[in-house]
């Protein structure tokens, strides 16, 4: 079947098996390899993308369910030479990254989270990361960075709407 | 030392932005539509003889371009002993062993063609456990073990014992016969740990100008080169290995595995071939940290002097010897480490079983031997009534003390580190109040590990724009050495800013030999080779500048991108001007450097079957854990975790703290959550993220860490590797703290909630090792 | 990537359309989080699929003064938000907000949770059991309403041609609680679940999930607790009764053996009763 959707702001058409996982189309047909297929079962979060602004695992999303939706991948979050999303910039500055393979998914999950939860506490940040596994960093620096980012946004007066691009 | 102040800094990572934007191309992001996809036919029995293997029908399947079997790659490889075929030849030794491989236009076509391979296997009775393997009448996992090529001489071998290493110092029998001593004996057993790098093992092979080119996610490009040469029976120089950024390794990628298959298929097809393990394959055939069984006995005087110690360590190497053969060496330095002991004898045996092969994992054998040694130490304290902290302070290795192989340790390091732990605890406070009615335990443990030094080479080219290019076989696996410590070191040597140092990714055609990223060695070994290369660059640079400035080279310094006259900031000239002059007169400025192990001596006759006799660079840790145990469910919550780590010299303290947090959390996984069991047919049962439980954000806490600097090190600028060792004593600290909390002996890891509940209700049978003889000598091959 | 056999996919916009596809053998696709893992379990994906997410009635939560209707295509995340703060539904909210992980909860649906036959650890099932939910199905004979216990008993047969469309809940609970025990803090499937609810007569309902292959009410414990005065509802006493009336056969799994699942039930009951008393303002 044919499925049409928006991919990083552009029209995208897929023809093929409607049950193909979204992640495979992103990686194999669109060469958007920032989305990582790590466990393919919804546990690791490395394939997280935004579908209609919600952070969801793309490994378990049959492409047919994306018909008419807007999909944003890590490549679409801060494209080209545009500035990094504040969270990405904060992770870079804090030396939070190690092997880096979990980070695209981590950024996609947490960017939606900080947008929706500008007053989140440290435990709430951790609870939001339960579906994003990191094997390298031991998490705490990521949590600290998100908490700092929210703090700064609040201080800068962006109280409503959390952290945006 | 001025270069030191120019080197130490919290340099951020240059690769972070691309990684955060999803732009970094790991090996498995480089798959292109014109590549062939390879898939493996893997064994579905744990042991058997191949009676028939006919691939002709598979070759005729749609899209199939080549099928290879063991006959196409007859060479055997291994560490110490060459016992491992690339694809099973005649005999199947584990569930999941590759038997044949199909390359097709698409992965789907390749998978579909698997069904067309005709395979007839006569099952053999599998040998699943070390207890079975060590029975006198046990079936041999390798019937032809005697015929294997021995790559490294010295280890004793027999039957299912792939390798045996021993150390023996002093008169142990006499120590145990002393009338004034008490004998304490402990037994421990630990399971496997799966590395779970986010990028699985994956390789892309092509055949260019009569040579193989393999791009792969590896820690050891030179091993991949050499193994590929060996199995394809090619001179290794006909293999080129390049390494894109690696999505995690942790030791799993310290051996060649699937890479040579892509070279083989590329040669057969003339096409570029990709082979990537699925997550399920990756976990089912992971070269795990080995399961092990440990019996340890000590003879201790009423004053708390350890007069004698002996131990037997059995390490399951699985179907092939692999890294365990080498790791038998480490028992002498891990189980035999930490403490002053009068006389000591230790044996460790790598044992073949019909299970997936094991391999190297961060601080390898040290993790469980430290658990065993520290729990044993606490059992000594319990039995003889010593305070565990005082006992450790009294007995930890100090200046002039002897290790198990008779090596003489330099300087007091562990003792002052214990003091620093007490100071750290005083500054953080303890967390007993958070136990909130649950069972509370706290334990302080020590650990001994090492930096695995060995051959490294480096070339530095000084460019006309004043930048320098560092060419090595180093690999960035995530720890930051290639993007932080090496550019810091080179910049410090040449008076440049780190961003002026270009670091070439590993390419065996471009850089000299390197034994790979592992054992905390990159900063030390490649760092030392880089400093040697910089010395040559510096010498040429100063000589040229001296001529230009009419000044003696020894009166010149490199600072802020300039060659300056000592004591006169702003004098002299810029490095580009000197390079330009050199290029026109004597030629481009380059330097090369090399480094290898010092081979610190052991005492004569103490070490047998050892790959290294003594530790060139010992590394010590002190770990402290506070836990709360829920007596109703067996859940262990870590309330606080503190680390004092011997780092020699911290070049990038912030990066080291990141390694400590990450390494401790991997250790918490090992100690508490991550369990590997085998099914009745010999498969790893936990082959997905549903059942193999990695620590998640809510399961961890911030680690309080203190970096201990100043211990002696032959590493450049006094450094020691800092990324490997943070995991070393986590199993020990958690095991000891849980034992204190529940008031029962902890003899096994991981401490999953069901196991802790069994311990609490005394339903957990203590480990029993009928296959370990009561007399130590009976556990050796003589 | 394209399948050799063209897979049929119907995004039904009405229930009739969905039933028509169902009659022709299409499998029902909800969020996909269970079905998409079939290939990993060695099961081929169905050749024909019908998705329900475009049927508006199945994607909403209607909250009325005396009852609540939950569409089968409502996700865990939406359900948790919709019922947040609604007295008596604390257990359903905790189940919806605690299951799996946040990404899955934004996708996985109520209907999927009830219809995944091999999913013993589904969080919503015991939570809905203590609500004494009514399950509405569309079948070839027309709509059908069933108590959730009966639905669970017969769902194998019912789901061969029926579609779960809505869940009906009465608003007759004073308080409820959902105690789940994963082996980590969160993020994995619980090895045991105890859901509890208290009705207006202060009678306790208790259901257990993940311990046996299918969640069920703990009738023996409920009866034992009713034998005492409601005012005597006490966590310690409840745990003692749970120990005494533990009639569960724990299922063995890779993550935990049966004895463990069974063993942890009394302490989970204790926690549940304590939570219930706190929510009900009785603590």
mmCIF file of N, CA and C in Angstrom, chain B residues 192-279:
data_model
loop_
_atom_site.group_PDB
_atom_site.id
_atom_site.type_symbol
_atom_site.label_atom_id
_atom_site.label_comp_id
_atom_site.label_asym_id
_atom_site.label_seq_id
_atom_site.Cartn_x
_atom_site.Cartn_y
_atom_site.Cartn_z
ATOM 1 N N UNK B 192 27.353 -14.906 34.008
ATOM 2 C CA UNK B 192 27.907 -14.141 32.892
ATOM 3 C C UNK B 192 27.325 -12.733 32.882
ATOM 4 N N UNK B 193 28.017 -11.840 32.211
ATOM 5 C CA UNK B 193 27.475 -10.505 31.976
ATOM 6 C C UNK B 193 27.613 -10.182 30.501
ATOM 7 N N UNK B 194 26.518 -9.701 29.929
ATOM 8 C CA UNK B 194 26.487 -9.361 28.504
ATOM 9 C C UNK B 194 26.805 -7.872 28.354
ATOM 10 N N UNK B 195 27.633 -7.529 27.372
ATOM 11 C CA UNK B 195 28.104 -6.149 27.255
ATOM 12 C C UNK B 195 27.001 -5.186 26.818
ATOM 13 N N UNK B 196 26.201 -5.652 25.859
ATOM 14 C CA UNK B 196 25.142 -4.830 25.283
ATOM 15 C C UNK B 196 25.624 -3.463 24.787
ATOM 16 N N UNK B 197 26.642 -3.442 23.934
ATOM 17 C CA UNK B 197 26.923 -2.172 23.268
ATOM 18 C C UNK B 197 25.728 -1.851 22.383
ATOM 19 N N UNK B 198 25.395 -0.570 22.242
ATOM 20 C CA UNK B 198 24.214 -0.254 21.429
ATOM 21 C C UNK B 198 24.438 -0.600 19.959
ATOM 22 N N UNK B 199 25.667 -0.456 19.502
ATOM 23 C CA UNK B 199 25.943 -0.923 18.142
ATOM 24 C C UNK B 199 26.392 -2.375 18.236
ATOM 25 N N UNK B 200 25.698 -3.283 17.557
ATOM 26 C CA UNK B 200 26.119 -4.681 17.631
ATOM 27 C C UNK B 200 27.406 -4.882 16.831
ATOM 28 N N UNK B 201 27.918 -6.095 16.855
ATOM 29 C CA UNK B 201 29.076 -6.382 16.007
ATOM 30 C C UNK B 201 28.613 -6.347 14.549
ATOM 31 N N UNK B 202 29.329 -5.583 13.766
ATOM 32 C CA UNK B 202 28.937 -5.361 12.372
ATOM 33 C C UNK B 202 30.207 -5.073 11.572
ATOM 34 N N UNK B 203 30.238 -5.549 10.345
ATOM 35 C CA UNK B 203 31.409 -5.289 9.498
ATOM 36 C C UNK B 203 30.966 -5.140 8.054
ATOM 37 N N UNK B 204 31.734 -4.333 7.337
ATOM 38 C CA UNK B 204 31.498 -4.143 5.903
ATOM 39 C C UNK B 204 32.812 -4.489 5.205
ATOM 40 N N UNK B 205 32.765 -5.500 4.365
ATOM 41 C CA UNK B 205 33.996 -5.955 3.713
ATOM 42 C C UNK B 205 33.954 -5.699 2.218
ATOM 43 N N UNK B 206 35.103 -5.322 1.675
ATOM 44 C CA UNK B 206 35.205 -5.208 0.219
ATOM 45 C C UNK B 206 36.551 -5.783 -0.206
ATOM 46 N N UNK B 207 36.695 -5.993 -1.498
ATOM 47 C CA UNK B 207 37.932 -6.569 -2.026
ATOM 48 C C UNK B 207 38.460 -5.593 -3.061
ATOM 49 N N UNK B 208 39.582 -4.969 -2.758
ATOM 50 C CA UNK B 208 40.101 -3.896 -3.601
ATOM 51 C C UNK B 208 41.570 -4.172 -3.926
ATOM 52 N N UNK B 209 41.922 -4.146 -5.189
ATOM 53 C CA UNK B 209 43.310 -4.333 -5.628
ATOM 54 C C UNK B 209 43.952 -5.573 -5.002
ATOM 55 N N UNK B 210 43.168 -6.638 -4.965
ATOM 56 C CA UNK B 210 43.729 -7.881 -4.451
ATOM 57 C C UNK B 210 43.891 -7.922 -2.948
ATOM 58 N N UNK B 211 43.259 -6.998 -2.268
ATOM 59 C CA UNK B 211 43.351 -6.969 -0.811
ATOM 60 C C UNK B 211 41.963 -6.793 -0.225
ATOM 61 N N UNK B 212 41.834 -7.253 1.003
ATOM 62 C CA UNK B 212 40.574 -7.056 1.717
ATOM 63 C C UNK B 212 40.594 -5.708 2.398
ATOM 64 N N UNK B 213 39.451 -5.033 2.390
ATOM 65 C CA UNK B 213 39.281 -3.835 3.215
ATOM 66 C C UNK B 213 38.043 -4.057 4.073
ATOM 67 N N UNK B 214 38.243 -4.039 5.379
ATOM 68 C CA UNK B 214 37.124 -4.248 6.306
ATOM 69 C C UNK B 214 36.921 -2.979 7.124
ATOM 70 N N UNK B 215 35.709 -2.443 7.039
ATOM 71 C CA UNK B 215 35.309 -1.372 7.967
ATOM 72 C C UNK B 215 34.527 -2.056 9.056
ATOM 73 N N UNK B 216 34.880 -1.838 10.292
ATOM 74 C CA UNK B 216 34.186 -2.594 11.320
ATOM 75 C C UNK B 216 34.134 -1.872 12.646
ATOM 76 N N UNK B 217 33.153 -2.271 13.442
ATOM 77 C CA UNK B 217 32.971 -1.752 14.791
ATOM 78 C C UNK B 217 33.798 -2.618 15.727
ATOM 79 N N UNK B 218 35.073 -2.284 15.853
ATOM 80 C CA UNK B 218 35.984 -3.123 16.648
ATOM 81 C C UNK B 218 36.819 -2.273 17.583
ATOM 82 N N UNK B 219 37.358 -2.922 18.607
ATOM 83 C CA UNK B 219 38.346 -2.266 19.473
ATOM 84 C C UNK B 219 39.760 -2.635 19.047
ATOM 85 N N UNK B 220 39.875 -3.627 18.160
ATOM 86 C CA UNK B 220 41.202 -4.183 17.854
ATOM 87 C C UNK B 220 41.418 -4.322 16.351
ATOM 88 N N UNK B 221 41.645 -3.200 15.652
ATOM 89 C CA UNK B 221 41.825 -3.308 14.198
ATOM 90 C C UNK B 221 42.954 -4.256 13.796
ATOM 91 N N UNK B 222 44.029 -4.279 14.567
ATOM 92 C CA UNK B 222 45.139 -5.158 14.178
ATOM 93 C C UNK B 222 44.819 -6.625 14.405
ATOM 94 N N UNK B 223 44.039 -6.935 15.419
ATOM 95 C CA UNK B 223 43.618 -8.330 15.614
ATOM 96 C C UNK B 223 42.720 -8.759 14.466
ATOM 97 N N UNK B 224 41.806 -7.877 14.064
ATOM 98 C CA UNK B 224 40.919 -8.216 12.945
ATOM 99 C C UNK B 224 41.754 -8.470 11.682
ATOM 100 N N UNK B 225 42.742 -7.622 11.472
ATOM 101 C CA UNK B 225 43.627 -7.788 10.311
ATOM 102 C C UNK B 225 44.328 -9.145 10.377
ATOM 103 N N UNK B 226 44.891 -9.446 11.539
ATOM 104 C CA UNK B 226 45.682 -10.675 11.645
ATOM 105 C C UNK B 226 44.813 -11.922 11.597
ATOM 106 N N UNK B 227 43.665 -11.882 12.250
ATOM 107 C CA UNK B 227 42.778 -13.055 12.242
ATOM 108 C C UNK B 227 42.241 -13.287 10.829
ATOM 109 N N UNK B 228 41.897 -12.201 10.151
ATOM 110 C CA UNK B 228 41.381 -12.352 8.788
ATOM 111 C C UNK B 228 42.447 -13.001 7.903
ATOM 112 N N UNK B 229 43.669 -12.558 8.058
ATOM 113 C CA UNK B 229 44.758 -13.174 7.299
ATOM 114 C C UNK B 229 44.878 -14.652 7.616
ATOM 115 N N UNK B 230 44.788 -14.963 8.909
ATOM 116 C CA UNK B 230 44.958 -16.335 9.366
ATOM 117 C C UNK B 230 43.863 -17.255 8.809
ATOM 118 N N UNK B 231 42.595 -16.863 8.971
ATOM 119 C CA UNK B 231 41.524 -17.780 8.550
ATOM 120 C C UNK B 231 41.440 -17.865 7.025
ATOM 121 N N UNK B 232 41.788 -16.780 6.329
ATOM 122 C CA UNK B 232 41.740 -16.824 4.862
ATOM 123 C C UNK B 232 43.067 -17.290 4.280
ATOM 124 N N UNK B 233 44.029 -17.576 5.156
ATOM 125 C CA UNK B 233 45.360 -18.028 4.766
ATOM 126 C C UNK B 233 46.005 -17.068 3.779
ATOM 127 N N UNK B 234 45.932 -15.789 4.174
ATOM 128 C CA UNK B 234 46.538 -14.700 3.414
ATOM 129 C C UNK B 234 47.619 -14.069 4.290
ATOM 130 N N UNK B 235 48.639 -13.454 3.689
ATOM 131 C CA UNK B 235 49.509 -12.636 4.535
ATOM 132 C C UNK B 235 48.654 -11.518 5.148
ATOM 133 N N UNK B 236 48.770 -11.270 6.449
ATOM 134 C CA UNK B 236 47.903 -10.259 7.073
ATOM 135 C C UNK B 236 48.022 -8.891 6.417
ATOM 136 N N UNK B 237 49.155 -8.625 5.808
ATOM 137 C CA UNK B 237 49.339 -7.347 5.122
ATOM 138 C C UNK B 237 48.394 -7.165 3.942
ATOM 139 N N UNK B 238 47.733 -8.234 3.559
ATOM 140 C CA UNK B 238 46.758 -8.082 2.477
ATOM 141 C C UNK B 238 45.368 -7.759 3.016
ATOM 142 N N UNK B 239 45.316 -7.398 4.256
ATOM 143 C CA UNK B 239 44.047 -6.997 4.860
ATOM 144 C C UNK B 239 44.206 -5.593 5.431
ATOM 145 N N UNK B 240 43.278 -4.722 5.086
ATOM 146 C CA UNK B 240 43.251 -3.369 5.645
ATOM 147 C C UNK B 240 42.001 -3.231 6.507
ATOM 148 N N UNK B 241 42.174 -2.702 7.683
ATOM 149 C CA UNK B 241 41.023 -2.518 8.578
ATOM 150 C C UNK B 241 40.920 -1.040 8.932
ATOM 151 N N UNK B 242 39.750 -0.482 8.736
ATOM 152 C CA UNK B 242 39.492 0.888 9.181
ATOM 153 C C UNK B 242 38.302 0.864 10.140
ATOM 154 N N UNK B 243 38.294 1.823 11.033
ATOM 155 C CA UNK B 243 37.292 1.771 12.107
ATOM 156 C C UNK B 243 36.568 3.101 12.251
ATOM 157 N N UNK B 244 35.318 3.151 11.837
ATOM 158 C CA UNK B 244 34.476 4.331 12.098
ATOM 159 C C UNK B 244 34.219 4.463 13.607
ATOM 160 N N UNK B 245 33.580 5.537 14.038
ATOM 161 C CA UNK B 245 33.237 5.627 15.466
ATOM 162 C C UNK B 245 32.472 4.375 15.909
ATOM 163 N N UNK B 246 32.806 3.898 17.095
ATOM 164 C CA UNK B 246 32.241 2.636 17.586
ATOM 165 C C UNK B 246 31.156 2.932 18.617
ATOM 166 N N UNK B 247 29.990 2.321 18.416
ATOM 167 C CA UNK B 247 28.861 2.543 19.322
ATOM 168 C C UNK B 247 28.908 1.652 20.540
ATOM 169 N N UNK B 248 30.006 1.754 21.275
ATOM 170 C CA UNK B 248 30.153 0.981 22.513
ATOM 171 C C UNK B 248 30.883 -0.321 22.275
ATOM 172 N N UNK B 249 31.741 -0.675 23.220
ATOM 173 C CA UNK B 249 32.512 -1.915 23.082
ATOM 174 C C UNK B 249 32.547 -2.684 24.389
ATOM 175 N N UNK B 250 33.121 -2.075 25.405
ATOM 176 C CA UNK B 250 33.201 -2.640 26.757
ATOM 177 C C UNK B 250 33.956 -3.963 26.807
ATOM 178 N N UNK B 251 34.712 -4.257 25.743
ATOM 179 C CA UNK B 251 35.480 -5.507 25.716
ATOM 180 C C UNK B 251 34.921 -6.520 24.730
ATOM 181 N N UNK B 252 33.639 -6.420 24.414
ATOM 182 C CA UNK B 252 33.037 -7.376 23.472
ATOM 183 C C UNK B 252 33.768 -7.351 22.132
ATOM 184 N N UNK B 253 34.203 -6.155 21.744
ATOM 185 C CA UNK B 253 34.820 -6.013 20.432
ATOM 186 C C UNK B 253 36.342 -6.062 20.529
ATOM 187 N N UNK B 254 36.835 -6.785 21.559
ATOM 188 C CA UNK B 254 38.276 -6.934 21.733
ATOM 189 C C UNK B 254 38.768 -8.203 21.036
ATOM 190 N N UNK B 255 37.917 -8.851 20.275
ATOM 191 C CA UNK B 255 38.337 -10.038 19.527
ATOM 192 C C UNK B 255 37.705 -9.943 18.146
ATOM 193 N N UNK B 256 38.309 -10.583 17.181
ATOM 194 C CA UNK B 256 37.677 -10.664 15.867
ATOM 195 C C UNK B 256 36.535 -11.666 15.966
ATOM 196 N N UNK B 257 35.467 -11.440 15.252
ATOM 197 C CA UNK B 257 34.400 -12.443 15.261
ATOM 198 C C UNK B 257 33.838 -12.607 13.856
ATOM 199 N N UNK B 258 32.966 -11.683 13.460
ATOM 200 C CA UNK B 258 32.310 -11.870 12.163
ATOM 201 C C UNK B 258 33.048 -11.148 11.041
ATOM 202 N N UNK B 259 34.021 -10.306 11.376
ATOM 203 C CA UNK B 259 34.631 -9.452 10.351
ATOM 204 C C UNK B 259 35.229 -10.222 9.184
ATOM 205 N N UNK B 260 36.023 -11.299 9.448
ATOM 206 C CA UNK B 260 36.661 -11.971 8.307
ATOM 207 C C UNK B 260 35.649 -12.538 7.311
ATOM 208 N N UNK B 261 34.436 -12.828 7.793
ATOM 209 C CA UNK B 261 33.427 -13.402 6.886
ATOM 210 C C UNK B 261 33.107 -12.411 5.772
ATOM 211 N N UNK B 262 33.094 -11.137 6.102
ATOM 212 C CA UNK B 262 32.759 -10.160 5.055
ATOM 213 C C UNK B 262 33.873 -10.074 4.022
ATOM 214 N N UNK B 263 35.112 -10.242 4.460
ATOM 215 C CA UNK B 263 36.230 -10.225 3.506
ATOM 216 C C UNK B 263 36.153 -11.435 2.589
ATOM 217 N N UNK B 264 35.831 -12.565 3.193
ATOM 218 C CA UNK B 264 35.707 -13.807 2.424
ATOM 219 C C UNK B 264 34.639 -13.666 1.340
ATOM 220 N N UNK B 265 33.482 -13.143 1.723
ATOM 221 C CA UNK B 265 32.373 -13.004 0.770
ATOM 222 C C UNK B 265 32.680 -11.932 -0.270
ATOM 223 N N UNK B 266 33.397 -10.903 0.146
ATOM 224 C CA UNK B 266 33.758 -9.858 -0.811
ATOM 225 C C UNK B 266 34.694 -10.429 -1.877
ATOM 226 N N UNK B 267 35.614 -11.273 -1.431
ATOM 227 C CA UNK B 267 36.514 -11.892 -2.411
ATOM 228 C C UNK B 267 35.731 -12.812 -3.353
ATOM 229 N N UNK B 268 34.732 -13.530 -2.805
ATOM 230 C CA UNK B 268 33.963 -14.465 -3.637
ATOM 231 C C UNK B 268 33.070 -13.738 -4.642
ATOM 232 N N UNK B 269 32.589 -12.554 -4.281
ATOM 233 C CA UNK B 269 31.569 -11.890 -5.113
ATOM 234 C C UNK B 269 32.094 -10.657 -5.834
ATOM 235 N N UNK B 270 33.181 -10.106 -5.359
ATOM 236 C CA UNK B 270 33.648 -8.834 -5.915
ATOM 237 C C UNK B 270 32.785 -7.655 -5.497
ATOM 238 N N UNK B 271 31.923 -7.891 -4.542
ATOM 239 C CA UNK B 271 30.999 -6.852 -4.097
ATOM 240 C C UNK B 271 31.315 -6.473 -2.644
ATOM 241 N N UNK B 272 30.782 -5.353 -2.240
ATOM 242 C CA UNK B 272 30.903 -4.970 -0.836
ATOM 243 C C UNK B 272 29.801 -5.680 -0.056
ATOM 244 N N UNK B 273 30.178 -6.259 1.055
ATOM 245 C CA UNK B 273 29.259 -7.125 1.806
ATOM 246 C C UNK B 273 29.150 -6.624 3.241
ATOM 247 N N UNK B 274 27.922 -6.533 3.721
ATOM 248 C CA UNK B 274 27.729 -6.138 5.117
ATOM 249 C C UNK B 274 27.160 -7.317 5.906
ATOM 250 N N UNK B 275 27.671 -7.464 7.112
ATOM 251 C CA UNK B 275 27.160 -8.484 8.032
ATOM 252 C C UNK B 275 26.972 -7.806 9.384
ATOM 253 N N UNK B 276 25.736 -7.810 9.859
ATOM 254 C CA UNK B 276 25.422 -7.183 11.149
ATOM 255 C C UNK B 276 24.619 -8.165 11.976
ATOM 256 N N UNK B 277 25.053 -8.399 13.199
ATOM 257 C CA UNK B 277 24.268 -9.261 14.074
ATOM 258 C C UNK B 277 22.942 -8.596 14.401
ATOM 259 N N UNK B 278 21.864 -9.372 14.365
ATOM 260 C CA UNK B 278 20.619 -8.849 14.929
ATOM 261 C C UNK B 278 20.816 -8.755 16.447
ATOM 262 N N UNK B 279 19.957 -8.013 17.112
ATOM 263 C CA UNK B 279 20.093 -7.896 18.562
ATOM 264 C C UNK B 279 20.007 -9.275 19.220
#
